[in-house]
Amino acid sequence: MSNLGQLIEIPTHGDERGSLSVAEIGGVLPFVVRRAYWIHGTKPGVARGFHAHRKLNQFCVCVSGSVRIVLEDAKGREDVFLNRPDRGLLIGPGVWREMHDLSADCVLLVLADGEYDEADYVRDRQKLT
Ligand code: T46
């Protein structure tokens, strides 16, 4: 369960060949994807993130390995563990995020509703409202 983010089961088609998971607008995706990036090859013991976004919505899928994502806002803080390619985490604006304990094989795919914009980042935790 998550209150600060939304954990979403991704429709997955399995057959004798394996599995295929789908994230599409009108399905699990509440926004049109304008950017995709993925985090991989993280060095042992390294944590990432440590910011919130002013407007950006993102859908994160750990397509390989595992990661612990810490979410925080002015009301609380929680851990979300991602380790399945058929589950996504929706994170909206105003939520602080940190990525910890990324496994060596972790590939974290992030789908976003906006282009990269440094002005959208909130890097001072005290400014979370
Ligand atoms: C987020 C978490 C989950 C770009 O040039 N374009 C991009 O689209 C992104 C995302 C990053 N960059 C550059 C900016 C930095 O020089 O790539 C470098 C690493 O980015 P950053 O330090 O912001 O990476 P993380 O892992 O701390 O945060 C990223 C996203 O930036 C952020 O939006 O929510 O993953």
PDB file of C-alpha atoms and ligand atoms in Angstrom:
ATOM      1  CA  MET A   1       0.000   0.000   0.000  1.00  0.00           C
ATOM      2  CA  SER A   2       1.052   3.576  -0.562  1.00  0.00           C
ATOM      3  CA  ASN A   3      -0.659   6.851   0.342  1.00  0.00           C
ATOM      4  CA  LEU A   4       1.856   9.239  -1.142  1.00  0.00           C
ATOM      5  CA  GLY A   5       2.101   7.340  -4.400  1.00  0.00           C
ATOM      6  CA  GLN A   6      -0.288   5.019  -6.137  1.00  0.00           C
ATOM      7  CA  LEU A   7       0.735   1.404  -6.662  1.00  0.00           C
ATOM      8  CA  ILE A   8      -0.817   0.083  -9.831  1.00  0.00           C
ATOM      9  CA  GLU A   9      -1.007  -3.455 -11.166  1.00  0.00           C
ATOM     10  CA  ILE A  10      -0.053  -3.394 -14.843  1.00  0.00           C
ATOM     11  CA  PRO A  11      -2.142  -5.574 -17.162  1.00  0.00           C
ATOM     12  CA  THR A  12       0.052  -8.473 -18.186  1.00  0.00           C
ATOM     13  CA  HIS A  13      -0.472 -10.984 -20.940  1.00  0.00           C
ATOM     14  CA  GLY A  14       1.146 -14.279 -20.154  1.00  0.00           C
ATOM     15  CA  ASP A  15       1.349 -17.325 -22.326  1.00  0.00           C
ATOM     16  CA  GLU A  16       3.718 -20.198 -22.934  1.00  0.00           C
ATOM     17  CA  ARG A  17       6.312 -17.736 -24.263  1.00  0.00           C
ATOM     18  CA  GLY A  18       6.395 -15.551 -21.168  1.00  0.00           C
ATOM     19  CA  SER A  19       4.822 -12.211 -20.249  1.00  0.00           C
ATOM     20  CA  LEU A  20       4.073  -8.867 -21.834  1.00  0.00           C
ATOM     21  CA  SER A  21       2.966  -5.917 -19.681  1.00  0.00           C
ATOM     22  CA  VAL A  22       1.182  -2.870 -21.072  1.00  0.00           C
ATOM     23  CA  ALA A  23       0.970   0.713 -19.819  1.00  0.00           C
ATOM     24  CA  GLU A  24      -1.238   2.843 -22.052  1.00  0.00           C
ATOM     25  CA  ILE A  25      -3.385   5.931 -21.868  1.00  0.00           C
ATOM     26  CA  GLY A  26      -6.929   4.905 -20.998  1.00  0.00           C
ATOM     27  CA  GLY A  27      -5.473   1.922 -19.155  1.00  0.00           C
ATOM     28  CA  VAL A  28      -3.112   2.317 -16.219  1.00  0.00           C
ATOM     29  CA  LEU A  29      -1.566   5.550 -17.475  1.00  0.00           C
ATOM     30  CA  PRO A  30      -3.405   8.719 -16.406  1.00  0.00           C
ATOM     31  CA  PHE A  31      -1.295  10.944 -18.647  1.00  0.00           C
ATOM     32  CA  VAL A  32       0.232  11.123 -22.090  1.00  0.00           C
ATOM     33  CA  VAL A  33       3.918  10.191 -21.941  1.00  0.00           C
ATOM     34  CA  ARG A  34       6.196  12.989 -23.116  1.00  0.00           C
ATOM     35  CA  ARG A  35       9.452  11.537 -21.819  1.00  0.00           C
ATOM     36  CA  ALA A  36      10.875   8.169 -20.800  1.00  0.00           C
ATOM     37  CA  TYR A  37      14.128   7.548 -18.994  1.00  0.00           C
ATOM     38  CA  TRP A  38      15.588   4.650 -17.096  1.00  0.00           C
ATOM     39  CA  ILE A  39      18.060   4.327 -14.263  1.00  0.00           C
ATOM     40  CA  HIS A  40      20.475   1.405 -14.387  1.00  0.00           C
ATOM     41  CA  GLY A  41      23.993   0.403 -13.460  1.00  0.00           C
ATOM     42  CA  THR A  42      23.695   2.092 -10.067  1.00  0.00           C
ATOM     43  CA  LYS A  43      26.836   1.710  -7.984  1.00  0.00           C
ATOM     44  CA  PRO A  44      26.495  -0.259  -4.709  1.00  0.00           C
ATOM     45  CA  GLY A  45      25.312   1.814  -1.771  1.00  0.00           C
ATOM     46  CA  VAL A  46      24.351   4.802  -3.909  1.00  0.00           C
ATOM     47  CA  ALA A  47      21.021   6.548  -3.313  1.00  0.00           C
ATOM     48  CA  ARG A  48      19.378   8.865  -5.881  1.00  0.00           C
ATOM     49  CA  GLY A  49      16.599  11.390  -6.126  1.00  0.00           C
ATOM     50  CA  PHE A  50      16.260  13.641  -3.063  1.00  0.00           C
ATOM     51  CA  HIS A  51      13.846  16.070  -4.641  1.00  0.00           C
ATOM     52  CA  ALA A  52      10.182  16.668  -5.439  1.00  0.00           C
ATOM     53  CA  HIS A  53       8.600  18.044  -8.583  1.00  0.00           C
ATOM     54  CA  ARG A  54       6.368  21.091  -8.862  1.00  0.00           C
ATOM     55  CA  LYS A  55       4.131  19.841 -11.693  1.00  0.00           C
ATOM     56  CA  LEU A  56       5.514  16.581 -13.062  1.00  0.00           C
ATOM     57  CA  ASN A  57       3.653  13.269 -12.883  1.00  0.00           C
ATOM     58  CA  GLN A  58       5.671  10.096 -13.225  1.00  0.00           C
ATOM     59  CA  PHE A  59       4.989   6.368 -13.479  1.00  0.00           C
ATOM     60  CA  CYS A  60       7.892   4.221 -12.249  1.00  0.00           C
ATOM     61  CA  VAL A  61       8.331   0.550 -13.087  1.00  0.00           C
ATOM     62  CA  CYS A  62      11.201  -1.548 -11.809  1.00  0.00           C
ATOM     63  CA  VAL A  63      11.505  -3.715 -14.917  1.00  0.00           C
ATOM     64  CA  SER A  64      14.491  -5.602 -13.486  1.00  0.00           C
ATOM     65  CA  GLY A  65      15.865  -6.080  -9.964  1.00  0.00           C
ATOM     66  CA  SER A  66      14.588  -4.096  -7.021  1.00  0.00           C
ATOM     67  CA  VAL A  67      14.579  -0.665  -5.422  1.00  0.00           C
ATOM     68  CA  ARG A  68      13.218   0.905  -2.235  1.00  0.00           C
ATOM     69  CA  ILE A  69      11.588   4.245  -2.918  1.00  0.00           C
ATOM     70  CA  VAL A  70      11.057   6.654  -0.044  1.00  0.00           C
ATOM     71  CA  LEU A  71       8.143   9.045  -0.514  1.00  0.00           C
ATOM     72  CA  GLU A  72       7.529  12.019   1.718  1.00  0.00           C
ATOM     73  CA  ASP A  73       5.348  15.081   1.969  1.00  0.00           C
ATOM     74  CA  ALA A  74       4.560  17.534   4.749  1.00  0.00           C
ATOM     75  CA  LYS A  75       2.265  14.956   6.397  1.00  0.00           C
ATOM     76  CA  GLY A  76       4.411  11.828   6.381  1.00  0.00           C
ATOM     77  CA  ARG A  77       6.993   9.491   4.951  1.00  0.00           C
ATOM     78  CA  GLU A  78       6.780   5.923   3.689  1.00  0.00           C
ATOM     79  CA  ASP A  79       8.788   3.233   1.935  1.00  0.00           C
ATOM     80  CA  VAL A  80       7.602   1.540  -1.243  1.00  0.00           C
ATOM     81  CA  PHE A  81       9.457  -1.539  -2.459  1.00  0.00           C
ATOM     82  CA  LEU A  82       9.398  -2.156  -6.222  1.00  0.00           C
ATOM     83  CA  ASN A  83      10.600  -5.497  -7.552  1.00  0.00           C
ATOM     84  CA  ARG A  84       8.108  -6.511 -10.236  1.00  0.00           C
ATOM     85  CA  PRO A  85       7.840  -5.527 -13.897  1.00  0.00           C
ATOM     86  CA  ASP A  86       4.046  -5.818 -13.672  1.00  0.00           C
ATOM     87  CA  ARG A  87       3.566  -3.166 -10.988  1.00  0.00           C
ATOM     88  CA  GLY A  88       4.031   0.584 -11.284  1.00  0.00           C
ATOM     89  CA  LEU A  89       4.201   3.479  -8.865  1.00  0.00           C
ATOM     90  CA  LEU A  90       2.512   6.732  -9.784  1.00  0.00           C
ATOM     91  CA  ILE A  91       4.128   9.750  -8.144  1.00  0.00           C
ATOM     92  CA  GLY A  92       2.520  13.158  -8.461  1.00  0.00           C
ATOM     93  CA  PRO A  93       3.739  16.691  -7.821  1.00  0.00           C
ATOM     94  CA  GLY A  94       4.808  17.804  -4.363  1.00  0.00           C
ATOM     95  CA  VAL A  95       6.054  14.404  -3.215  1.00  0.00           C
ATOM     96  CA  TRP A  96       9.665  14.077  -2.133  1.00  0.00           C
ATOM     97  CA  ARG A  97      11.322  10.942  -3.520  1.00  0.00           C
ATOM     98  CA  GLU A  98      14.511   9.062  -2.783  1.00  0.00           C
ATOM     99  CA  MET A  99      15.696   5.801  -4.321  1.00  0.00           C
ATOM    100  CA  HIS A 100      17.652   3.480  -2.042  1.00  0.00           C
ATOM    101  CA  ASP A 101      18.986  -0.083  -2.093  1.00  0.00           C
ATOM    102  CA  LEU A 102      18.997  -0.382  -5.883  1.00  0.00           C
ATOM    103  CA  SER A 103      20.085  -3.904  -6.736  1.00  0.00           C
ATOM    104  CA  ALA A 104      22.974  -4.352  -9.159  1.00  0.00           C
ATOM    105  CA  ASP A 105      20.498  -5.519 -11.810  1.00  0.00           C
ATOM    106  CA  CYS A 106      17.962  -2.766 -11.099  1.00  0.00           C
ATOM    107  CA  VAL A 107      16.494  -1.048 -14.143  1.00  0.00           C
ATOM    108  CA  LEU A 108      13.986   1.598 -13.079  1.00  0.00           C
ATOM    109  CA  LEU A 109      11.900   2.797 -16.013  1.00  0.00           C
ATOM    110  CA  VAL A 110      10.203   6.167 -15.533  1.00  0.00           C
ATOM    111  CA  LEU A 111       7.449   7.508 -17.792  1.00  0.00           C
ATOM    112  CA  ALA A 112       6.776  11.223 -17.370  1.00  0.00           C
ATOM    113  CA  ASP A 113       4.162  13.683 -18.586  1.00  0.00           C
ATOM    114  CA  GLY A 114       6.673  16.457 -19.242  1.00  0.00           C
ATOM    115  CA  GLU A 115      10.059  17.130 -20.747  1.00  0.00           C
ATOM    116  CA  TYR A 116      13.101  17.552 -18.556  1.00  0.00           C
ATOM    117  CA  ASP A 117      12.973  20.927 -16.796  1.00  0.00           C
ATOM    118  CA  GLU A 118      15.370  21.760 -13.997  1.00  0.00           C
ATOM    119  CA  ALA A 119      12.999  24.563 -12.870  1.00  0.00           C
ATOM    120  CA  ASP A 120      10.422  21.909 -11.965  1.00  0.00           C
ATOM    121  CA  TYR A 121      12.682  20.386  -9.283  1.00  0.00           C
ATOM    122  CA  VAL A 122      12.284  21.205  -5.575  1.00  0.00           C
ATOM    123  CA  ARG A 123      15.573  20.295  -3.935  1.00  0.00           C
ATOM    124  CA  ASP A 124      14.939  21.838  -0.524  1.00  0.00           C
ATOM    125  CA  ARG A 125      12.902  19.436   1.604  1.00  0.00           C
ATOM    126  CA  GLN A 126      11.801  22.306   3.845  1.00  0.00           C
ATOM    127  CA  LYS A 127       9.892  23.761   0.898  1.00  0.00           C
ATOM    128  CA  LEU A 128       7.469  20.813   0.712  1.00  0.00           C
ATOM    129  CA  THR A 129       3.968  22.124   1.368  1.00  0.00           C
TER     130      THR A 129
HETATM  131  C1  T46 B   1      13.011  11.605 -10.517  1.00  0.00           C
HETATM  132  C2  T46 B   1      13.778  10.394 -10.143  1.00  0.00           C
HETATM  133  C3  T46 B   1      12.890   9.199  -9.938  1.00  0.00           C
HETATM  134  C4  T46 B   1      18.479  14.758 -18.154  1.00  0.00           C
HETATM  135  O1  T46 B   1      19.282  15.391 -18.869  1.00  0.00           O
HETATM  136  N1  T46 B   1      17.252  14.466 -18.630  1.00  0.00           N
HETATM  137  C5  T46 B   1      16.332  13.790 -17.889  1.00  0.00           C
HETATM  138  O2  T46 B   1      15.199  13.546 -18.382  1.00  0.00           O
HETATM  139  C6  T46 B   1      16.685  13.377 -16.569  1.00  0.00           C
HETATM  140  C7  T46 B   1      15.676  12.641 -15.710  1.00  0.00           C
HETATM  141  C8  T46 B   1      17.937  13.675 -16.106  1.00  0.00           C
HETATM  142  N2  T46 B   1      18.823  14.347 -16.895  1.00  0.00           N
HETATM  143  C9  T46 B   1      20.180  14.584 -16.401  1.00  0.00           C
HETATM  144  C10 T46 B   1      20.273  15.547 -15.246  1.00  0.00           C
HETATM  145  C11 T46 B   1      21.473  15.050 -14.476  1.00  0.00           C
HETATM  146  O3  T46 B   1      22.655  15.604 -15.004  1.00  0.00           O
HETATM  147  O4  T46 B   1      20.694  13.347 -15.916  1.00  0.00           O
HETATM  148  C12 T46 B   1      21.485  13.554 -14.766  1.00  0.00           C
HETATM  149  C13 T46 B   1      20.981  12.705 -13.612  1.00  0.00           C
HETATM  150  O5  T46 B   1      19.675  13.170 -13.218  1.00  0.00           O
HETATM  151  P1  T46 B   1      19.223  13.250 -11.687  1.00  0.00           P
HETATM  152  O6  T46 B   1      20.374  13.549 -10.831  1.00  0.00           O
HETATM  153  O7  T46 B   1      18.061  14.201 -11.605  1.00  0.00           O
HETATM  154  O8  T46 B   1      18.727  11.750 -11.423  1.00  0.00           O
HETATM  155  P2  T46 B   1      17.957  11.187 -10.150  1.00  0.00           P
HETATM  156  O9  T46 B   1      18.076   9.726 -10.232  1.00  0.00           O
HETATM  157  O10 T46 B   1      18.398  11.829  -8.891  1.00  0.00           O
HETATM  158  O11 T46 B   1      16.413  11.614 -10.356  1.00  0.00           O
HETATM  159  C14 T46 B   1      15.692  11.110 -11.460  1.00  0.00           C
HETATM  160  C15 T46 B   1      14.844  12.215 -12.112  1.00  0.00           C
HETATM  161  O12 T46 B   1      15.676  13.348 -12.409  1.00  0.00           O
HETATM  162  C16 T46 B   1      13.703  12.682 -11.253  1.00  0.00           C
HETATM  163  O13 T46 B   1      12.795  13.429 -12.029  1.00  0.00           O
HETATM  164  O14 T46 B   1      11.871  11.786 -10.092  1.00  0.00           O
HETATM  165  O15 T46 B   1      14.820  10.053 -11.062  1.00  0.00           O
END
